[in-house]
Amino acid sequence: MILALWHAAPVIQLRTVRDEELTADELAELRAFLNAAYDHEFGDEDWRHARGGSHVLGLVGAELVAHAAVVPRNLRSGSRVWRTGYVEAVGVRQDQRGHGHGRTVMLKAAEHLRATYELGALSAGPQNWPFYERLGWLRWTGPTFVEVRGEQRRTAEDDGEVFVLPTPATGEFDRTEPLVCEWRSGDAW
Ligand SMILES: CC(C)(COP(=O)(O)OP(=O)(O)OC[C@H]1O[C@@H](n2cnc3c(N)ncnc32)[C@H](O)[C@@H]1OP(=O)(O)O)[C@@H](O)C(=O)NCCC(=O)NCCS
């Protein structure tokens, strides 16, 4: 019995907040958390990309152990423009990985974007594809573009790394077609 308790994963509590609801101290804590979760490679642009929408915070007691941001963006394929919940800054504290906390915050983020947006999307490197595929995210296989002042520019380096999650409002789509995001500073996707 004691051994069973010893191996039990800590219980995680979820809090979903709008960006503007976070206090300066909470924002500083989140930034430090993400910096550590990304091995000190979470830059200013990454931080900007994680702001302006909602945050799913995973807490063990008062400690932040997991996070996912959902920010609004527009994505286009053909004549269809989707108001998209774009997932950014997914991270779990290094010593808390492998306990399902990443899955838990992503399921909550998916619940939020299904209720709020027409489509979910994110960009992920190959090492994380199985994590998102297990959660039902679908890889976009068509060519990707960014729209800059009305002109569509190829983002070939991002091809195959964009995932989408349909919501009840998505309608039909073809993952082999071109997918276009609106411009932002830093990484387009
Ligand atoms: C990716 C990350 C968020 C996963 O968090 P986690 O809490 O360890 O993941 P979970 O324990 O919830 O894993 C859920 C499932 O995905 C699997 N999984 C998680 N990461 C995986 C990986 N890199 N490769 C293969 N499978 C993975 C788990 O084995 C588990 O599988 P199961 O459904 O069979 O049990 C975490 O490793 C992390 O913070 N990485 C650094 C930051 C980062 O890369 N973020 C993603 C940016 S796109």
PDB file of C-alpha atoms and ligand atoms in Angstrom:
ATOM      1  CA  MET A   1       0.000   0.000   0.000  1.00  0.00           C
ATOM      2  CA  ILE A   2       2.772   2.410   0.926  1.00  0.00           C
ATOM      3  CA  LEU A   3       4.588   1.481  -2.287  1.00  0.00           C
ATOM      4  CA  ALA A   4       1.417   2.066  -4.331  1.00  0.00           C
ATOM      5  CA  LEU A   5       1.085   5.566  -2.881  1.00  0.00           C
ATOM      6  CA  TRP A   6       4.756   6.239  -3.508  1.00  0.00           C
ATOM      7  CA  HIS A   7       4.317   5.576  -7.254  1.00  0.00           C
ATOM      8  CA  ALA A   8       1.016   7.428  -7.673  1.00  0.00           C
ATOM      9  CA  ALA A   9       1.201  10.415 -10.050  1.00  0.00           C
ATOM     10  CA  PRO A  10       0.504  13.731  -8.323  1.00  0.00           C
ATOM     11  CA  VAL A  11      -3.022  15.032  -8.783  1.00  0.00           C
ATOM     12  CA  ILE A  12      -3.113  17.937 -11.195  1.00  0.00           C
ATOM     13  CA  GLN A  13      -5.633  20.756 -10.964  1.00  0.00           C
ATOM     14  CA  LEU A  14      -6.551  22.770 -14.026  1.00  0.00           C
ATOM     15  CA  ARG A  15      -7.153  26.483 -14.209  1.00  0.00           C
ATOM     16  CA  THR A  16      -8.108  28.165 -17.499  1.00  0.00           C
ATOM     17  CA  VAL A  17      -7.533  31.927 -17.525  1.00  0.00           C
ATOM     18  CA  ARG A  18      -7.542  34.719 -20.049  1.00  0.00           C
ATOM     19  CA  ASP A  19      -4.165  36.289 -20.591  1.00  0.00           C
ATOM     20  CA  GLU A  20      -5.257  39.647 -19.148  1.00  0.00           C
ATOM     21  CA  GLU A  21      -6.392  37.957 -15.931  1.00  0.00           C
ATOM     22  CA  LEU A  22      -2.857  36.883 -15.043  1.00  0.00           C
ATOM     23  CA  THR A  23      -1.082  39.155 -12.578  1.00  0.00           C
ATOM     24  CA  ALA A  24       2.439  40.450 -13.217  1.00  0.00           C
ATOM     25  CA  ASP A  25       3.781  37.899 -10.716  1.00  0.00           C
ATOM     26  CA  GLU A  26       1.890  35.043 -12.409  1.00  0.00           C
ATOM     27  CA  LEU A  27       3.174  36.126 -15.827  1.00  0.00           C
ATOM     28  CA  ALA A  28       6.732  36.215 -14.508  1.00  0.00           C
ATOM     29  CA  GLU A  29       6.285  32.746 -12.993  1.00  0.00           C
ATOM     30  CA  LEU A  30       4.845  31.409 -16.262  1.00  0.00           C
ATOM     31  CA  ARG A  31       7.686  32.888 -18.305  1.00  0.00           C
ATOM     32  CA  ALA A  32      10.286  31.322 -15.983  1.00  0.00           C
ATOM     33  CA  PHE A  33       8.404  28.010 -16.082  1.00  0.00           C
ATOM     34  CA  LEU A  34       8.399  27.973 -19.911  1.00  0.00           C
ATOM     35  CA  ASN A  35      12.037  28.966 -20.064  1.00  0.00           C
ATOM     36  CA  ALA A  36      12.951  25.942 -17.933  1.00  0.00           C
ATOM     37  CA  ALA A  37      10.514  23.573 -19.729  1.00  0.00           C
ATOM     38  CA  TYR A  38      12.084  24.517 -23.088  1.00  0.00           C
ATOM     39  CA  ASP A  39      15.615  24.121 -21.781  1.00  0.00           C
ATOM     40  CA  HIS A  40      16.255  27.885 -21.860  1.00  0.00           C
ATOM     41  CA  GLU A  41      15.354  28.112 -25.534  1.00  0.00           C
ATOM     42  CA  PHE A  42      12.032  29.888 -25.036  1.00  0.00           C
ATOM     43  CA  GLY A  43      12.688  33.328 -26.504  1.00  0.00           C
ATOM     44  CA  ASP A  44      10.905  36.684 -26.515  1.00  0.00           C
ATOM     45  CA  GLU A  45       9.053  35.858 -29.758  1.00  0.00           C
ATOM     46  CA  ASP A  46       7.876  32.533 -28.315  1.00  0.00           C
ATOM     47  CA  TRP A  47       6.595  34.407 -25.283  1.00  0.00           C
ATOM     48  CA  ARG A  48       4.782  36.982 -27.463  1.00  0.00           C
ATOM     49  CA  HIS A  49       3.196  34.136 -29.426  1.00  0.00           C
ATOM     50  CA  ALA A  50       1.850  32.627 -26.205  1.00  0.00           C
ATOM     51  CA  ARG A  51       0.103  35.865 -25.167  1.00  0.00           C
ATOM     52  CA  GLY A  52      -3.268  37.372 -26.030  1.00  0.00           C
ATOM     53  CA  GLY A  53      -5.543  34.357 -25.665  1.00  0.00           C
ATOM     54  CA  SER A  54      -6.105  31.871 -22.884  1.00  0.00           C
ATOM     55  CA  HIS A  55      -3.840  29.745 -20.739  1.00  0.00           C
ATOM     56  CA  VAL A  56      -4.500  26.287 -19.379  1.00  0.00           C
ATOM     57  CA  LEU A  57      -2.467  25.992 -16.195  1.00  0.00           C
ATOM     58  CA  GLY A  58      -1.815  22.609 -14.608  1.00  0.00           C
ATOM     59  CA  LEU A  59      -1.079  22.920 -10.897  1.00  0.00           C
ATOM     60  CA  VAL A  60       0.073  20.503  -8.245  1.00  0.00           C
ATOM     61  CA  GLY A  61      -0.827  22.332  -5.075  1.00  0.00           C
ATOM     62  CA  ALA A  62       0.276  25.906  -5.759  1.00  0.00           C
ATOM     63  CA  GLU A  63       3.029  24.866  -8.184  1.00  0.00           C
ATOM     64  CA  LEU A  64       2.779  25.245 -11.919  1.00  0.00           C
ATOM     65  CA  VAL A  65       3.737  21.938 -13.564  1.00  0.00           C
ATOM     66  CA  ALA A  66       2.062  22.087 -16.987  1.00  0.00           C
ATOM     67  CA  HIS A  67       0.846  24.709 -19.433  1.00  0.00           C
ATOM     68  CA  ALA A  68      -0.745  25.243 -22.849  1.00  0.00           C
ATOM     69  CA  ALA A  69      -1.759  28.564 -24.426  1.00  0.00           C
ATOM     70  CA  VAL A  70      -4.566  28.969 -26.966  1.00  0.00           C
ATOM     71  CA  VAL A  71      -4.311  32.179 -28.990  1.00  0.00           C
ATOM     72  CA  PRO A  72      -6.596  33.481 -31.743  1.00  0.00           C
ATOM     73  CA  ARG A  73      -5.345  33.418 -35.345  1.00  0.00           C
ATOM     74  CA  ASN A  74      -6.915  33.173 -38.784  1.00  0.00           C
ATOM     75  CA  LEU A  75      -5.979  30.233 -41.019  1.00  0.00           C
ATOM     76  CA  ARG A  76      -7.111  29.890 -44.605  1.00  0.00           C
ATOM     77  CA  SER A  77      -7.448  26.981 -47.020  1.00  0.00           C
ATOM     78  CA  GLY A  78      -8.966  27.758 -50.398  1.00  0.00           C
ATOM     79  CA  SER A  79     -11.889  30.115 -49.916  1.00  0.00           C
ATOM     80  CA  ARG A  80     -12.378  29.074 -46.273  1.00  0.00           C
ATOM     81  CA  VAL A  81     -10.995  31.201 -43.441  1.00  0.00           C
ATOM     82  CA  TRP A  82     -11.164  29.622 -39.991  1.00  0.00           C
ATOM     83  CA  ARG A  83     -11.101  31.572 -36.757  1.00  0.00           C
ATOM     84  CA  THR A  84      -8.490  29.344 -35.196  1.00  0.00           C
ATOM     85  CA  GLY A  85      -7.401  28.564 -31.655  1.00  0.00           C
ATOM     86  CA  TYR A  86      -3.655  28.206 -32.127  1.00  0.00           C
ATOM     87  CA  VAL A  87      -1.892  26.233 -29.400  1.00  0.00           C
ATOM     88  CA  GLU A  88       1.441  27.557 -28.191  1.00  0.00           C
ATOM     89  CA  ALA A  89       3.899  27.050 -25.341  1.00  0.00           C
ATOM     90  CA  VAL A  90       2.919  23.493 -24.414  1.00  0.00           C
ATOM     91  CA  GLY A  91       5.209  22.413 -21.623  1.00  0.00           C
ATOM     92  CA  VAL A  92       5.486  20.175 -18.590  1.00  0.00           C
ATOM     93  CA  ARG A  93       8.042  20.644 -15.837  1.00  0.00           C
ATOM     94  CA  GLN A  94      10.932  18.297 -16.518  1.00  0.00           C
ATOM     95  CA  ASP A  95      10.578  16.307 -13.294  1.00  0.00           C
ATOM     96  CA  GLN A  96       6.828  15.860 -13.892  1.00  0.00           C
ATOM     97  CA  ARG A  97       6.902  14.401 -17.409  1.00  0.00           C
ATOM     98  CA  GLY A  98       5.459  11.030 -18.287  1.00  0.00           C
ATOM     99  CA  HIS A  99       2.604  11.307 -15.746  1.00  0.00           C
ATOM    100  CA  GLY A 100      -0.092  12.361 -18.234  1.00  0.00           C
ATOM    101  CA  HIS A 101       0.032  16.077 -17.326  1.00  0.00           C
ATOM    102  CA  GLY A 102       0.784  17.108 -20.915  1.00  0.00           C
ATOM    103  CA  ARG A 103      -2.200  15.075 -22.075  1.00  0.00           C
ATOM    104  CA  THR A 104      -4.418  16.592 -19.354  1.00  0.00           C
ATOM    105  CA  VAL A 105      -3.664  20.233 -20.253  1.00  0.00           C
ATOM    106  CA  MET A 106      -3.982  19.471 -23.984  1.00  0.00           C
ATOM    107  CA  LEU A 107      -7.390  17.826 -23.475  1.00  0.00           C
ATOM    108  CA  LYS A 108      -8.534  20.925 -21.584  1.00  0.00           C
ATOM    109  CA  ALA A 109      -7.110  23.195 -24.302  1.00  0.00           C
ATOM    110  CA  ALA A 110      -8.953  21.108 -26.928  1.00  0.00           C
ATOM    111  CA  GLU A 111     -12.208  21.417 -24.958  1.00  0.00           C
ATOM    112  CA  HIS A 112     -11.725  25.199 -24.865  1.00  0.00           C
ATOM    113  CA  LEU A 113     -10.945  25.563 -28.543  1.00  0.00           C
ATOM    114  CA  ARG A 114     -13.794  23.276 -29.610  1.00  0.00           C
ATOM    115  CA  ALA A 115     -16.193  25.508 -27.677  1.00  0.00           C
ATOM    116  CA  THR A 116     -14.669  28.796 -28.839  1.00  0.00           C
ATOM    117  CA  TYR A 117     -13.032  28.463 -32.257  1.00  0.00           C
ATOM    118  CA  GLU A 118     -13.728  27.035 -35.709  1.00  0.00           C
ATOM    119  CA  LEU A 119     -10.482  25.067 -35.855  1.00  0.00           C
ATOM    120  CA  GLY A 120      -7.550  24.129 -33.642  1.00  0.00           C
ATOM    121  CA  ALA A 121      -3.990  24.251 -34.957  1.00  0.00           C
ATOM    122  CA  LEU A 122      -0.399  24.053 -33.759  1.00  0.00           C
ATOM    123  CA  SER A 123       3.107  23.455 -35.017  1.00  0.00           C
ATOM    124  CA  ALA A 124       5.331  20.695 -33.634  1.00  0.00           C
ATOM    125  CA  GLY A 125       8.684  19.101 -34.388  1.00  0.00           C
ATOM    126  CA  PRO A 126       8.831  15.369 -35.241  1.00  0.00           C
ATOM    127  CA  GLN A 127       9.868  14.381 -31.696  1.00  0.00           C
ATOM    128  CA  ASN A 128       6.438  15.506 -30.448  1.00  0.00           C
ATOM    129  CA  TRP A 129       4.238  14.185 -33.271  1.00  0.00           C
ATOM    130  CA  PRO A 130       3.249  10.986 -31.411  1.00  0.00           C
ATOM    131  CA  PHE A 131       2.177  13.067 -28.400  1.00  0.00           C
ATOM    132  CA  TYR A 132      -0.270  15.135 -30.506  1.00  0.00           C
ATOM    133  CA  GLU A 133      -1.382  12.248 -32.739  1.00  0.00           C
ATOM    134  CA  ARG A 134      -2.388  10.244 -29.660  1.00  0.00           C
ATOM    135  CA  LEU A 135      -4.628  13.174 -28.759  1.00  0.00           C
ATOM    136  CA  GLY A 136      -6.398  13.138 -32.121  1.00  0.00           C
ATOM    137  CA  TRP A 137      -4.523  15.984 -33.802  1.00  0.00           C
ATOM    138  CA  LEU A 138      -4.195  15.563 -37.590  1.00  0.00           C
ATOM    139  CA  ARG A 139      -1.088  16.384 -39.558  1.00  0.00           C
ATOM    140  CA  TRP A 140      -1.585  18.832 -42.423  1.00  0.00           C
ATOM    141  CA  THR A 141       0.302  17.386 -45.401  1.00  0.00           C
ATOM    142  CA  GLY A 142      -0.343  20.126 -47.982  1.00  0.00           C
ATOM    143  CA  PRO A 143       2.039  23.068 -48.590  1.00  0.00           C
ATOM    144  CA  THR A 144       2.091  25.896 -46.023  1.00  0.00           C
ATOM    145  CA  PHE A 145       2.188  29.638 -46.636  1.00  0.00           C
ATOM    146  CA  VAL A 146       2.207  32.894 -44.706  1.00  0.00           C
ATOM    147  CA  GLU A 147       0.272  35.902 -45.970  1.00  0.00           C
ATOM    148  CA  VAL A 148       2.370  39.072 -46.016  1.00  0.00           C
ATOM    149  CA  ARG A 149       0.597  42.278 -47.141  1.00  0.00           C
ATOM    150  CA  GLY A 150      -1.862  40.303 -49.251  1.00  0.00           C
ATOM    151  CA  GLU A 151       0.806  38.118 -50.841  1.00  0.00           C
ATOM    152  CA  GLN A 152       1.175  34.422 -49.995  1.00  0.00           C
ATOM    153  CA  ARG A 153       4.741  33.301 -49.320  1.00  0.00           C
ATOM    154  CA  ARG A 154       5.815  29.688 -48.973  1.00  0.00           C
ATOM    155  CA  THR A 155       6.938  28.442 -45.560  1.00  0.00           C
ATOM    156  CA  ALA A 156       8.360  25.171 -46.897  1.00  0.00           C
ATOM    157  CA  GLU A 157      10.393  24.568 -43.718  1.00  0.00           C
ATOM    158  CA  ASP A 158       7.095  24.221 -41.829  1.00  0.00           C
ATOM    159  CA  ASP A 159       5.498  21.767 -44.255  1.00  0.00           C
ATOM    160  CA  GLY A 160       4.368  18.602 -42.479  1.00  0.00           C
ATOM    161  CA  GLU A 161       4.801  20.142 -39.012  1.00  0.00           C
ATOM    162  CA  VAL A 162       1.380  21.794 -38.732  1.00  0.00           C
ATOM    163  CA  PHE A 163      -1.411  19.893 -36.983  1.00  0.00           C
ATOM    164  CA  VAL A 164      -5.113  20.669 -36.913  1.00  0.00           C
ATOM    165  CA  LEU A 165      -7.938  19.651 -34.634  1.00  0.00           C
ATOM    166  CA  PRO A 166     -11.400  19.980 -36.174  1.00  0.00           C
ATOM    167  CA  THR A 167     -14.211  21.482 -34.105  1.00  0.00           C
ATOM    168  CA  PRO A 168     -17.962  21.221 -34.716  1.00  0.00           C
ATOM    169  CA  ALA A 169     -17.652  24.457 -36.759  1.00  0.00           C
ATOM    170  CA  THR A 170     -14.794  23.393 -39.027  1.00  0.00           C
ATOM    171  CA  GLY A 171     -16.788  21.900 -41.891  1.00  0.00           C
ATOM    172  CA  GLU A 172     -15.089  19.991 -44.670  1.00  0.00           C
ATOM    173  CA  PHE A 173     -11.370  20.358 -45.314  1.00  0.00           C
ATOM    174  CA  ASP A 174      -8.658  18.658 -47.317  1.00  0.00           C
ATOM    175  CA  ARG A 175      -5.314  18.259 -45.537  1.00  0.00           C
ATOM    176  CA  THR A 176      -3.466  17.944 -48.857  1.00  0.00           C
ATOM    177  CA  GLU A 177      -4.497  21.472 -49.924  1.00  0.00           C
ATOM    178  CA  PRO A 178      -2.439  24.634 -49.240  1.00  0.00           C
ATOM    179  CA  LEU A 179      -2.803  26.118 -45.730  1.00  0.00           C
ATOM    180  CA  VAL A 180      -2.144  29.814 -45.113  1.00  0.00           C
ATOM    181  CA  CYS A 181      -1.575  31.651 -41.826  1.00  0.00           C
ATOM    182  CA  GLU A 182      -1.603  35.375 -41.267  1.00  0.00           C
ATOM    183  CA  TRP A 183       1.714  37.123 -40.683  1.00  0.00           C
ATOM    184  CA  ARG A 184       3.224  37.591 -37.227  1.00  0.00           C
ATOM    185  CA  SER A 185       6.738  38.494 -36.173  1.00  0.00           C
ATOM    186  CA  GLY A 186       9.073  35.545 -35.510  1.00  0.00           C
ATOM    187  CA  ASP A 187       8.109  32.061 -36.644  1.00  0.00           C
ATOM    188  CA  ALA A 188       5.050  32.191 -38.901  1.00  0.00           C
ATOM    189  CA  TRP A 189       3.780  28.831 -37.630  1.00  0.00           C
TER     190      TRP A 189
HETATM  191  C1  LIG B   1       5.814  17.168 -24.931  1.00  0.00           C
HETATM  192  C2  LIG B   1       5.473  17.243 -23.431  1.00  0.00           C
HETATM  193  C3  LIG B   1       4.542  18.439 -23.204  1.00  0.00           C
HETATM  194  C4  LIG B   1       4.746  15.946 -23.027  1.00  0.00           C
HETATM  195  O1  LIG B   1       4.321  16.052 -21.678  1.00  0.00           O
HETATM  196  P1  LIG B   1       4.130  14.769 -20.710  1.00  0.00           P
HETATM  197  O2  LIG B   1       3.397  15.205 -19.524  1.00  0.00           O
HETATM  198  O3  LIG B   1       5.457  14.101 -20.526  1.00  0.00           O
HETATM  199  O4  LIG B   1       3.234  13.835 -21.660  1.00  0.00           O
HETATM  200  P2  LIG B   1       2.147  12.769 -21.136  1.00  0.00           P
HETATM  201  O5  LIG B   1       2.726  12.031 -19.981  1.00  0.00           O
HETATM  202  O6  LIG B   1       0.859  13.458 -20.944  1.00  0.00           O
HETATM  203  O7  LIG B   1       2.067  11.816 -22.404  1.00  0.00           O
HETATM  204  C5  LIG B   1       0.844  11.497 -23.066  1.00  0.00           C
HETATM  205  C6  LIG B   1       1.128  10.398 -24.069  1.00  0.00           C
HETATM  206  O8  LIG B   1       2.016  10.878 -25.066  1.00  0.00           O
HETATM  207  C7  LIG B   1       3.205  10.083 -25.070  1.00  0.00           C
HETATM  208  N1  LIG B   1       4.322  10.983 -25.318  1.00  0.00           N
HETATM  209  C8  LIG B   1       4.623  12.113 -24.665  1.00  0.00           C
HETATM  210  N2  LIG B   1       5.710  12.692 -25.218  1.00  0.00           N
HETATM  211  C9  LIG B   1       6.074  11.873 -26.240  1.00  0.00           C
HETATM  212  C10 LIG B   1       7.115  11.901 -27.190  1.00  0.00           C
HETATM  213  N3  LIG B   1       7.966  12.923 -27.240  1.00  0.00           N
HETATM  214  N4  LIG B   1       7.195  10.895 -28.076  1.00  0.00           N
HETATM  215  C11 LIG B   1       6.329   9.854 -28.050  1.00  0.00           C
HETATM  216  N5  LIG B   1       5.309   9.780 -27.180  1.00  0.00           N
HETATM  217  C12 LIG B   1       5.189  10.775 -26.291  1.00  0.00           C
HETATM  218  C13 LIG B   1       3.269   9.436 -23.701  1.00  0.00           C
HETATM  219  O9  LIG B   1       4.012   8.242 -23.722  1.00  0.00           O
HETATM  220  C14 LIG B   1       1.804   9.188 -23.432  1.00  0.00           C
HETATM  221  O10 LIG B   1       1.400   8.039 -24.151  1.00  0.00           O
HETATM  222  P3  LIG B   1       0.134   7.110 -23.711  1.00  0.00           P
HETATM  223  O11 LIG B   1      -1.087   7.862 -24.190  1.00  0.00           O
HETATM  224  O12 LIG B   1       0.361   5.845 -24.431  1.00  0.00           O
HETATM  225  O13 LIG B   1       0.206   7.002 -22.220  1.00  0.00           O
HETATM  226  C15 LIG B   1       6.758  17.359 -22.560  1.00  0.00           C
HETATM  227  O14 LIG B   1       7.649  16.339 -22.928  1.00  0.00           O
HETATM  228  C16 LIG B   1       7.487  18.703 -22.653  1.00  0.00           C
HETATM  229  O15 LIG B   1       7.187  19.643 -21.901  1.00  0.00           O
HETATM  230  N6  LIG B   1       8.475  18.809 -23.568  1.00  0.00           N
HETATM  231  C17 LIG B   1       9.317  20.022 -23.682  1.00  0.00           C
HETATM  232  C18 LIG B   1       8.573  21.157 -24.342  1.00  0.00           C
HETATM  233  C19 LIG B   1       7.990  20.756 -25.682  1.00  0.00           C
HETATM  234  O16 LIG B   1       8.659  20.169 -26.526  1.00  0.00           O
HETATM  235  N7  LIG B   1       6.696  21.088 -25.878  1.00  0.00           N
HETATM  236  C20 LIG B   1       5.970  20.776 -27.095  1.00  0.00           C
HETATM  237  C21 LIG B   1       6.214  21.791 -28.127  1.00  0.00           C
HETATM  238  S1  LIG B   1       5.370  21.367 -29.658  1.00  0.00           S
END
